[in-house]
Amino acid sequence: MEDDRDRGLLYDSDPSSPSLSPPRPFALTFFDRERHVKFLEMMYHMLPRPYQSQEINHLTLAYFVISGLDILDALDRVHKDAVADWVLSFQAHPRSKADLDNGQFYGFHGSRSSQFPSKDNAIFTPNGSHLASTYSALAILKIVGYNLSNIDSESMLTSMRNLQQSDGSFMPIHIGAERDLRFLYCAAAICFMLNNWNGMDREKAKEYILNCQSYDGGFGLSPGSESHGGAAYCAIASLRLMGFIGDDCLSNASAPSSKANIRSLLDWSLQYGGFAKSPGVLPDLYHSYYGLAAFSILGEAGLKPLCLELGVTEAAATGL
Amino acid sequence: MASSSSSSSEGEGRRAWVPLASRPEFAGVTPLPQDDGPSPVVAIAYRDDFRETMDYFRSLYSSRELSPRSLLLTSLAISVNPANYTVWHFRRQVLEALGADLTEELEFTEGVAKRNAKNYQLWHHRRWVAEKLGPDAASRELEFTRKIFCLDAKNYHAWSHRQWVLQALGGWEDELDYCAQLLKEDVFNHSAWNQRYFVITKSPSLGGLNAMRDSEVDYAIEAIHANPENESPWRYLRGLYNDENEAWLNDSRVHSACLHVLKAKRNFKFALSTLLDLLGLGFKPNQEIKDAITSLRTSDSGEAGSDSDLANSVCSILGREDPMRANYWTWRSSKLPQAAEV
């Protein structure tokens, strides 16, 4: 019932009205770029109510939107300076150099709900900055062309070491949370984007990654866990970013396989643009972003190529 | 009256929402509105109850009030914003300050899990509670994850939690039996195969991989014969011999199982790829295996000569049988050592 109400609210229609039924996917024979651009542009201006339960990941939602528009070569729909200002306002700053010894991480908050106004001379200065939010923040800043050397990266990287555990893994936030490969990836991407590896012990990180490899050859999110596609990405991308895997470890990526079922991918495009988790369901940002990324990897015309390890376009990664 | 019970937070569903400003228990709290900062982009269309709940949370959190009404507020905030780790963290601080009954807290988490059992913060919180309760909590935690698996046999969080419980709190005694039971219900359940591997390698009462290998090879091969198209037991079998290539090459049960599947001429993808791996390590196949491979080739290019010709044959058959990975089998073929000229 709750989900139906939320779906009804997707486009601000009357929540009690049943008029907005889930769309049926229809057969497309081409990639409708403009439709996807419109979908993301709409999200850029306002995320519908159901996203409030994902509010803590606000910066990551923004990353999906902005990177998605970048892949679609539609960054002109975005006010880059406004975006940079907004992202920078989430940064946590130590009050003094002494703060860097207090065990906290000074990165970026992920949302206003984890960011609290700090009062002068307060004993308690809440700091909710988070590794994943920091990755999203830096990725967005790179995409909109912000010069990362303007950021206080020393504090960020010095304090990031507080998050690395003795087994090489990373906790995302100093107040305590689960730790697994996802945050190790975030740490590696952060160091890579800032071009400074003072933020982590790469050897220990590599050890943890190798301990995550399952008996079946895949990678789990933590040692002993079942092989998982997302974990495999985090593991390999991290090793590559940290410089442990070179270009010659495998032959060059082959051209898009003619056996890939592009047809069914196209079928998932809905009348609103974007992609959904499965047919008959409304689109959401997460699946839309990774759908676009998939089409980029498959070489769809009009989509910018991706820097796979960083999760942004190549243009954003190299700053051109 | 503050309560951490799940029924309280469930009952505070949006349909029965009473503004916090009208509730006597929150009298005197000045809500702290959200400062959206400069030029907000990707703005969220918050609902009023969400906004008000978070404004009150901000207030109590900033003033460090560790009270029963703060505990209630975290229940409300969790119901609208269940992934908010700041709220969960504050809840832990309040629970500690109040010396709250943590077995009641387990019930609270079960209520949250009913709405969404795939929430990282929930599971981290559950782990925190269980750790505080200690080894006595082990059986309840195993039972909790068991219930989750009845609804979703592959809930990744629940499996992580279960592995943590076993290692931190104990309860290994029945775990191998539990894996066997899950595999009896669904032999394709890769999570259960993974757990089985975890148990045989880590359980303090089983003697480790070397002690368990022999019986586990038989177990895997039995599953292979029943369903040769099931990738899991093939991977498991290989995994039993990780870092023990010589032993793997010399265990005749392995290549016998491959041959058995090949001769049936159905569902032989994994039998072939296993043979390919064996050949790559120097395995010398007997004539029966060579003939079985040859009979699966569609083109008549004569007898399979050297082992490298055989390996190439295997790759091309796999390219035909496993077309989704055609490029991969071509690449494997290119990586085969070239046969020495006779």
XYZ file of C-alpha atoms in Angstrom:
662
model
C 0.000 0.000 0.000
C 2.783 2.343 0.991
C 4.609 1.665 -2.273
C 1.472 2.415 -4.305
C 1.120 5.753 -2.563
C 4.738 6.526 -3.257
C 4.343 5.625 -6.918
C 1.350 7.898 -7.089
C 3.482 10.686 -5.726
C 6.167 10.198 -8.319
C 4.865 13.023 -10.461
C 3.055 14.944 -7.746
C -0.350 13.584 -8.628
C -2.962 13.007 -5.950
C -1.644 10.129 -3.840
C -5.063 8.599 -3.417
C -5.756 8.599 -7.132
C -5.150 5.323 -8.924
C -4.769 7.080 -12.269
C -0.990 6.649 -12.556
C -0.545 2.945 -13.172
C 2.904 1.451 -13.669
C 3.958 1.945 -17.293
C 4.193 -0.943 -19.669
C 7.501 -1.187 -21.490
C 7.103 -0.811 -25.219
C 9.309 -1.947 -28.053
C 11.969 0.577 -29.025
C 14.307 -0.013 -31.927
C 16.675 2.794 -31.105
C 18.273 4.394 -28.078
C 16.105 7.435 -27.343
C 18.749 9.746 -25.998
C 16.496 12.776 -25.661
C 14.049 10.878 -23.505
C 16.795 9.809 -21.110
C 18.129 13.378 -20.987
C 14.671 14.702 -20.106
C 14.320 12.117 -17.345
C 17.627 13.062 -15.738
C 16.981 16.767 -16.214
C 13.737 16.348 -14.317
C 15.642 14.605 -11.512
C 18.232 17.359 -11.500
C 15.540 19.887 -10.669
C 13.565 17.796 -8.231
C 13.781 14.259 -6.911
C 10.312 12.843 -6.291
C 9.101 12.152 -2.781
C 9.987 8.430 -2.683
C 13.649 9.430 -2.724
C 13.329 10.962 0.725
C 14.051 7.560 2.263
C 17.377 7.661 0.396
C 18.041 11.177 1.599
C 21.179 10.154 3.482
C 22.730 9.353 0.101
C 21.801 12.701 -1.425
C 25.239 13.293 -2.927
C 25.244 9.839 -4.508
C 21.830 10.501 -6.055
C 23.282 13.727 -7.440
C 26.220 11.767 -8.830
C 23.854 9.453 -10.713
C 22.079 12.451 -12.220
C 25.114 14.495 -13.142
C 27.311 11.664 -14.326
C 24.349 10.284 -16.238
C 23.876 13.603 -18.015
C 27.595 13.660 -18.722
C 27.479 10.204 -20.312
C 24.587 11.467 -22.447
C 26.756 14.453 -23.390
C 24.113 16.743 -21.917
C 26.020 18.576 -19.206
C 24.804 21.840 -20.684
C 21.553 21.156 -18.780
C 23.477 21.614 -15.534
C 24.600 24.830 -13.861
C 28.158 23.747 -13.161
C 29.156 26.507 -10.760
C 25.995 26.022 -8.724
C 26.671 22.316 -8.543
C 30.264 22.860 -7.422
C 29.185 25.341 -4.741
C 26.526 22.965 -3.514
C 28.893 20.014 -3.327
C 31.617 22.028 -1.585
C 29.129 23.088 1.088
C 29.085 19.469 2.288
C 32.760 19.395 3.136
C 33.741 18.871 6.787
C 36.583 21.059 7.957
C 38.767 20.539 11.008
C 38.827 23.549 13.300
C 42.570 23.254 13.700
C 45.460 20.955 12.860
C 45.035 19.390 16.291
C 41.642 18.070 15.189
C 43.394 15.773 12.737
C 44.505 13.661 15.711
C 41.011 13.188 17.089
C 40.304 10.037 15.069
C 37.629 11.622 12.874
C 37.461 11.673 9.102
C 37.249 15.092 7.458
C 35.684 14.379 4.089
C 32.277 15.231 2.681
C 28.902 14.718 4.274
C 26.415 12.852 2.135
C 23.401 14.946 2.989
C 22.131 17.765 5.146
C 20.680 15.237 7.547
C 24.131 14.032 8.525
C 25.565 17.542 8.609
C 24.908 19.609 11.684
C 25.657 23.242 12.323
C 28.718 23.485 14.518
C 28.593 26.084 17.222
C 31.661 28.081 18.171
C 33.442 26.750 21.246
C 31.179 23.738 21.232
C 32.533 20.618 22.883
C 30.537 18.500 20.522
C 31.166 19.190 16.850
C 29.193 16.639 14.938
C 31.060 15.322 11.927
C 29.135 12.877 9.758
C 31.378 12.849 6.715
C 31.414 9.553 4.890
C 33.749 7.826 2.421
C 31.079 7.064 -0.175
C 29.795 10.638 -0.077
C 33.359 11.866 -0.459
C 33.801 9.726 -3.555
C 30.525 11.033 -4.980
C 31.498 14.609 -4.160
C 34.892 14.427 -5.835
C 33.469 12.608 -8.854
C 30.829 15.311 -9.318
C 33.419 18.064 -8.948
C 35.602 16.425 -11.579
C 32.641 16.064 -13.926
C 31.737 19.744 -13.715
C 35.352 20.676 -14.238
C 36.169 21.987 -10.756
C 39.886 22.170 -10.032
C 40.446 19.676 -7.214
C 43.700 21.332 -6.170
C 41.502 24.006 -4.570
C 40.311 21.493 -2.017
C 42.008 20.965 1.346
C 43.009 17.427 0.444
C 45.741 17.139 3.099
C 43.232 17.117 5.963
C 40.998 14.769 4.063
C 43.704 12.248 3.288
C 45.475 12.424 6.633
C 42.232 11.823 8.458
C 41.165 9.130 5.995
C 43.838 6.866 7.451
C 41.746 6.773 10.618
C 39.178 4.780 8.698
C 41.498 2.008 7.520
C 41.372 -1.076 9.736
C 44.202 -3.408 10.711
C 43.107 -5.969 8.118
C 43.314 -3.378 5.345
C 39.572 -2.796 4.999
C 37.881 0.570 5.391
C 35.099 1.753 7.613
C 33.140 4.521 5.871
C 32.625 6.752 8.901
C 34.534 7.118 12.144
C 31.473 6.675 14.387
C 31.354 3.041 13.311
C 29.668 1.144 10.509
C 30.006 -2.002 8.497
C 33.258 -2.403 6.633
C 33.702 -4.103 3.309
C 35.152 -3.754 -0.184
C 32.832 -0.932 -1.177
C 34.593 1.541 1.078
C 38.048 0.338 0.119
C 37.064 1.172 -3.462
C 35.891 4.619 -2.386
C 39.196 5.239 -0.605
C 41.219 4.146 -3.648
C 39.149 6.306 -5.994
C 39.525 9.291 -3.664
C 43.299 8.945 -3.505
C 43.436 8.477 -7.269
C 41.340 11.552 -8.004
C 43.408 13.647 -5.611
C 46.574 12.051 -7.001
C 47.847 11.440 -3.483
C 48.172 8.050 -1.809
C 48.835 9.391 1.692
C 45.256 8.505 2.497
C 45.752 4.773 2.695
C 48.145 1.873 3.066
C 47.904 0.301 -0.377
C 49.686 -2.917 0.522
C 47.329 -3.668 3.375
C 44.395 -2.787 1.155
C 45.611 -5.221 -1.477
C 45.890 -7.916 1.197
C 42.263 -7.388 2.163
C 41.130 -7.519 -1.456
C 42.925 -10.819 -1.998
C 41.345 -12.196 1.169
C 37.978 -11.364 -0.330
C 38.543 -13.668 -3.271
C 36.219 -16.625 -3.014
C 37.035 -20.295 -3.610
C 35.135 -19.940 -6.892
C 37.384 -17.182 -8.210
C 34.968 -14.312 -7.736
C 35.104 -11.728 -4.969
C 32.834 -11.320 -1.977
C 32.305 -8.018 -0.192
C 34.234 -9.346 2.803
C 36.370 -12.464 3.412
C 34.238 -15.605 3.282
C 31.295 -13.891 1.607
C 29.706 -15.172 -1.587
C 31.037 -13.928 -4.936
C 29.197 -10.830 -5.995
C 29.342 -8.739 -9.166
C 29.570 -5.455 -7.295
C 32.377 -6.811 -5.133
C 34.247 -7.983 -8.238
C 34.037 -4.474 -9.632
C 35.278 -2.920 -6.370
C 38.137 -5.414 -6.132
C 39.423 -5.104 -9.687
C 38.844 -1.369 -10.013
C 40.670 -0.781 -6.708
C 43.639 -2.937 -7.713
C 43.803 -1.079 -11.008
C 43.528 2.364 -9.403
C 46.203 1.462 -6.843
C 48.518 0.413 -9.661
C 48.573 -3.314 -8.951
C 47.090 -4.276 -12.322
C 48.655 -3.024 -15.547
C 47.346 -2.767 -19.078
C 48.969 -6.019 -20.076
C 47.265 -8.341 -17.629
C 44.566 -9.191 -20.127
C 44.228 -8.571 -23.827
C 42.525 -5.317 -24.695
C 38.814 -5.236 -24.156
C 37.122 -6.605 -27.222
C 34.565 -4.705 -29.225
C 30.992 -4.915 -27.996
C 29.866 -8.494 -28.306
C 27.450 -9.043 -31.113
C 25.851 -11.618 -28.864
C 24.808 -9.086 -26.237
C 21.088 -8.773 -26.036
C 20.818 -5.078 -26.836
C 17.244 -5.607 -27.870
C 16.119 -6.507 -24.368
C 18.090 -3.600 -22.909
C 16.233 -1.255 -25.254
C 12.969 -2.862 -24.225
C 13.623 -1.746 -20.668
C 13.498 1.902 -21.708
C 10.234 3.315 -20.506
C 8.081 6.151 -21.741
C 9.553 8.429 -19.093
C 13.136 7.709 -20.046
C 15.572 6.119 -17.643
C 15.674 2.433 -16.769
C 13.845 0.360 -14.209
C 14.873 -2.676 -12.226
C 12.499 -4.904 -14.142
C 9.690 -4.609 -16.680
C 6.467 -3.050 -15.490
C 8.142 -1.009 -12.769
C 8.845 2.741 -12.681
C 12.384 3.926 -13.468
C 14.756 4.854 -10.689
C 18.054 6.684 -10.676
C 20.219 3.726 -9.713
C 19.146 1.502 -12.599
C 18.983 4.435 -14.974
C 22.567 5.357 -14.262
C 23.919 1.841 -14.651
C 21.759 1.277 -17.733
C 23.341 4.333 -19.347
C 26.778 3.147 -18.242
C 26.078 -0.237 -19.834
C 25.070 1.400 -23.112
C 28.200 3.522 -23.000
C 30.348 0.425 -22.565
C 28.487 -1.204 -25.463
C 29.511 1.718 -27.641
C 26.095 3.288 -28.154
C 26.486 6.297 -30.438
C 26.125 9.649 -28.743
C 27.205 8.423 -25.323
C 30.568 9.455 -23.993
C 33.068 6.717 -23.165
C 33.560 5.811 -19.513
C 36.587 5.641 -17.311
C 35.498 2.343 -15.853
C 37.650 2.382 -12.732
C 36.418 5.775 -11.557
C 32.799 5.552 -12.633
C 32.869 8.854 -14.540
C 33.360 9.675 -18.218
C 36.888 9.578 -19.572
C 36.683 13.279 -20.257
C 35.876 13.982 -16.620
C 38.592 11.610 -15.409
C 41.322 13.237 -17.435
C 40.000 16.745 -16.939
C 39.882 17.558 -20.634
C 5.892 6.888 27.036
C 9.039 6.005 25.200
C 9.284 2.518 23.885
C 11.709 0.819 21.598
C 9.224 -1.845 20.582
C 8.618 -2.332 16.914
C 4.859 -1.976 17.309
C 5.388 1.615 18.376
C 7.304 2.529 15.248
C 4.968 0.495 13.037
C 1.977 2.215 14.591
C 3.493 5.571 13.754
C 2.836 4.898 10.084
C 2.150 7.924 7.984
C -1.565 7.220 7.900
C -1.797 7.835 11.659
C 0.690 10.703 11.739
C 0.295 13.131 14.607
C 2.562 16.153 14.193
C 5.359 16.137 16.723
C 4.566 19.727 17.587
C 1.255 18.532 19.063
C 2.727 15.695 21.086
C 3.227 16.372 24.804
C 6.306 14.161 25.010
C 8.150 16.571 22.709
C 7.074 19.737 24.481
C 9.920 22.146 24.840
C 11.893 20.841 21.884
C 12.626 23.519 19.321
C 12.802 21.881 15.897
C 15.932 22.732 13.928
C 15.113 23.234 10.257
C 17.397 21.912 7.564
C 19.779 24.430 6.054
C 19.833 23.480 2.380
C 22.834 25.673 1.756
C 23.708 27.592 -1.400
C 21.996 26.881 -4.724
C 20.543 23.476 -3.814
C 20.401 21.115 -6.766
C 18.774 17.709 -7.016
C 16.379 18.877 -4.320
C 14.135 16.275 -2.724
C 10.385 16.782 -2.411
C 10.183 15.952 1.301
C 6.830 15.097 2.803
C 5.785 17.102 5.869
C 6.099 14.232 8.351
C 9.603 13.496 7.071
C 10.663 17.100 7.335
C 9.240 17.543 10.820
C 10.751 14.303 12.118
C 14.198 15.249 10.869
C 13.861 18.801 12.260
C 13.177 17.334 15.705
C 15.975 14.812 15.305
C 18.412 17.583 14.424
C 17.408 19.415 17.564
C 17.771 16.538 20.023
C 20.969 15.324 18.354
C 22.626 18.734 18.473
C 21.715 19.215 22.113
C 22.955 15.694 22.954
C 19.759 14.745 24.762
C 20.097 11.041 25.576
C 16.606 10.403 26.898
C 13.616 8.097 26.426
C 11.967 10.602 24.123
C 15.151 10.683 22.035
C 14.876 6.922 21.748
C 11.289 7.278 20.546
C 12.336 9.931 18.069
C 15.001 7.674 16.584
C 12.280 5.034 16.057
C 10.232 7.596 14.143
C 13.228 8.843 12.175
C 14.209 5.282 11.295
C 10.733 4.581 9.984
C 10.962 7.455 7.473
C 14.716 7.418 6.916
C 15.932 3.883 7.637
C 19.329 4.274 5.969
C 20.319 7.325 7.999
C 23.403 6.147 9.870
C 23.516 9.291 12.018
C 20.127 8.396 13.454
C 21.128 4.800 14.135
C 24.355 5.942 15.778
C 22.471 8.356 18.011
C 20.073 5.542 18.924
C 23.037 3.437 20.091
C 24.289 6.306 22.220
C 20.849 6.692 23.779
C 20.515 2.954 24.428
C 23.855 2.950 26.227
C 23.061 6.033 28.268
C 19.686 4.587 29.316
C 21.093 1.119 30.035
C 18.275 -0.179 27.871
C 17.222 -3.816 27.626
C 18.974 -4.998 24.505
C 16.789 -8.059 23.987
C 13.934 -5.602 23.408
C 16.199 -3.906 20.919
C 16.513 -7.165 18.993
C 12.729 -7.087 18.616
C 12.919 -3.545 17.331
C 15.381 -4.567 14.624
C 13.144 -7.472 13.643
C 10.344 -4.982 13.096
C 12.538 -2.878 10.865
C 13.672 -5.995 8.987
C 10.057 -6.834 8.186
C 9.851 -3.626 6.170
C 13.239 -4.003 4.526
C 15.670 -6.807 5.293
C 18.336 -5.381 2.990
C 19.332 -2.304 4.915
C 23.049 -2.033 5.823
C 22.450 0.151 8.876
C 19.940 -2.261 10.312
C 22.375 -5.156 10.110
C 25.227 -3.168 11.543
C 22.984 -2.204 14.447
C 21.936 -5.807 14.963
C 25.573 -6.834 15.036
C 26.283 -4.150 17.635
C 23.451 -5.417 19.835
C 24.437 -9.065 19.442
C 28.046 -8.301 20.265
C 26.963 -6.602 23.477
C 24.764 -9.545 24.395
C 27.651 -11.945 23.824
C 27.794 -15.712 23.104
C 24.373 -16.292 24.674
C 22.911 -14.433 21.707
C 24.358 -16.861 19.158
C 21.387 -19.204 18.838
C 18.882 -16.361 18.549
C 20.984 -14.757 15.829
C 21.262 -18.000 13.897
C 17.509 -18.455 14.209
C 16.889 -14.873 13.020
C 18.965 -15.349 9.884
C 17.322 -18.725 9.313
C 13.927 -16.972 9.248
C 15.221 -14.409 6.783
C 16.483 -17.191 4.502
C 13.027 -18.801 4.481
C 11.802 -15.612 2.790
C 14.929 -14.874 0.763
C 17.540 -17.611 0.560
C 20.161 -15.235 -0.787
C 19.905 -12.191 1.464
C 23.536 -11.115 1.367
C 23.346 -9.149 4.621
C 21.907 -12.097 6.476
C 24.666 -14.379 5.237
C 27.351 -11.902 6.286
C 25.707 -11.619 9.678
C 25.494 -15.368 10.069
C 29.190 -15.780 9.238
C 30.060 -13.064 11.727
C 27.920 -14.705 14.427
C 29.628 -18.053 13.955
C 33.080 -16.540 14.158
C 32.401 -14.083 16.978
C 29.799 -15.847 19.099
C 29.949 -19.520 18.118
C 27.235 -22.036 17.228
C 29.105 -24.073 14.595
C 27.791 -27.452 15.707
C 24.789 -27.697 13.370
C 26.030 -25.513 10.551
C 27.128 -28.222 8.144
C 23.766 -29.938 8.593
C 22.041 -26.625 7.928
C 23.940 -26.244 4.653
C 23.004 -29.788 3.677
C 19.364 -29.026 4.410
C 19.397 -25.850 2.302
C 21.026 -27.697 -0.564
C 18.458 -30.445 -0.320
C 15.765 -27.775 -0.733
C 17.588 -26.120 -3.602
C 20.829 -27.582 -4.877
C 21.307 -24.482 -7.058
C 21.545 -22.193 -4.019
C 25.045 -20.806 -4.463
C 24.865 -18.988 -1.126
C 24.478 -22.343 0.591
C 27.434 -23.795 -1.307
C 29.471 -20.781 -0.284
C 28.453 -21.263 3.330
C 29.383 -24.922 3.145
C 32.870 -23.972 2.011
C 33.048 -21.459 4.832
C 32.081 -24.124 7.370
C 34.470 -26.823 6.213
C 37.378 -24.411 6.163
C 36.644 -22.389 9.298
C 34.694 -24.534 11.734
C 36.822 -25.349 14.780
C 35.118 -28.732 15.183
C 35.658 -30.177 11.697
C 39.423 -30.245 11.298
C 39.792 -27.920 8.355
C 39.882 -28.309 4.580
C 42.480 -31.078 4.441
C 40.486 -33.257 6.820
C 37.205 -32.607 5.032
C 38.362 -32.682 1.425
C 37.807 -36.341 0.668
C 34.181 -36.524 1.797
C 33.407 -33.148 0.256
C 34.696 -34.288 -3.142
C 32.207 -37.134 -3.013
C 29.449 -34.723 -1.955
C 30.184 -32.350 -4.831
C 30.396 -35.132 -7.417
C 27.092 -36.551 -6.272
C 25.529 -33.126 -6.890
C 27.261 -32.906 -10.277
C 25.845 -36.228 -11.404
C 22.351 -35.206 -10.324
C 22.553 -31.842 -12.134
C 25.613 -31.442 -14.343
C 24.294 -28.068 -15.491
C 24.627 -26.760 -11.915
C 27.732 -24.557 -11.865
C 27.956 -24.455 -8.068
C 29.235 -27.977 -7.309
C 31.757 -27.700 -10.156
C 33.141 -24.504 -8.614
C 33.036 -26.089 -5.192
C 34.952 -29.131 -6.406
C 37.646 -26.917 -7.892
C 37.710 -24.851 -4.732
C 38.414 -27.920 -2.622
C 41.700 -28.181 -4.477
C 42.713 -24.500 -4.513
C 46.511 -24.316 -4.256
C 46.660 -28.122 -4.550
C 46.951 -28.548 -8.308
C 48.887 -31.832 -8.162
C 46.293 -33.422 -5.902
C 43.515 -32.123 -8.150
C 45.166 -33.572 -11.267
C 45.650 -36.905 -9.569
C 42.194 -37.340 -8.073
C 40.673 -39.700 -10.590
C 37.193 -38.968 -9.303
C 37.426 -35.523 -10.911
C 38.173 -36.536 -14.487
C 35.905 -39.570 -14.154
C 33.059 -37.244 -13.300
C 33.892 -35.127 -16.372
C 33.937 -38.186 -18.595
C 30.651 -39.426 -17.209
C 28.978 -36.121 -18.082
C 30.590 -35.909 -21.529
C 29.358 -39.344 -22.463
C 25.797 -38.334 -21.704
C 26.243 -35.571 -24.347
C 24.022 -33.130 -22.464
C 24.815 -30.255 -20.091
C 28.534 -30.806 -20.523
C 29.736 -27.150 -20.490
C 31.262 -27.349 -17.037
C 32.709 -30.793 -17.593
C 34.512 -29.408 -20.630
C 35.775 -26.273 -18.918
C 37.021 -28.372 -16.013
C 38.906 -30.592 -18.473
C 40.317 -27.485 -20.129
C 41.649 -26.309 -16.758
C 43.112 -29.762 -16.103
C 44.763 -29.862 -19.533
C 46.261 -26.466 -18.838
C 47.977 -27.907 -15.773
C 49.458 -30.837 -17.659
C 46.734 -33.431 -17.334
C 47.264 -36.415 -19.644
C 43.831 -37.635 -20.714
C 43.255 -41.267 -21.512
C 41.866 -42.396 -24.865
C 38.335 -42.630 -23.516
C 38.320 -38.950 -22.635
C 39.881 -37.994 -25.956
C 37.223 -39.943 -27.802
C 34.445 -38.395 -25.748
C 35.688 -34.913 -26.643
C 36.149 -35.773 -30.287
C 32.612 -37.088 -30.522
C 31.312 -33.672 -29.423
C 33.001 -31.885 -32.293
C 30.780 -30.995 -35.192
C 33.452 -30.542 -37.834
C 35.265 -33.586 -39.014
C 38.897 -32.602 -38.737
C 40.293 -36.026 -38.050
C 41.684 -37.470 -34.862
C 42.644 -35.197 -32.046
C 46.412 -35.275 -32.190
C 48.423 -33.647 -29.433
C 46.945 -32.487 -26.174
C 47.138 -28.914 -27.410
C 44.948 -29.871 -30.358
C 42.622 -31.416 -27.838
C 42.570 -28.255 -25.742
C 41.846 -26.209 -28.849
C 39.011 -28.583 -29.671
C 37.595 -28.103 -26.210
C 37.729 -24.320 -26.642
C 35.951 -24.422 -29.955
C 33.243 -26.764 -28.658
C 32.777 -24.425 -25.688
C 32.536 -21.441 -28.033
C 29.676 -23.249 -29.718
C 27.945 -24.477 -26.541
C 28.460 -21.311 -24.505
C 27.956 -18.543 -27.087
C 27.490 -15.800 -24.481
C 31.154 -16.289 -23.675
C 32.376 -16.984 -27.218
C 34.966 -14.213 -26.982
C 36.231 -15.646 -23.717
C 36.764 -19.140 -25.164
C 38.548 -17.647 -28.151
C 40.810 -15.820 -25.763
C 41.423 -19.011 -23.718
C 42.387 -20.740 -26.925
C 44.871 -17.978 -27.720
C 46.475 -18.467 -24.310
C 47.072 -22.176 -24.701
C 50.730 -23.167 -24.867
C 51.677 -24.016 -28.448
C 52.324 -27.720 -29.005
C 55.971 -28.579 -29.589
C 56.561 -29.709 -33.147
C 56.872 -33.482 -33.218
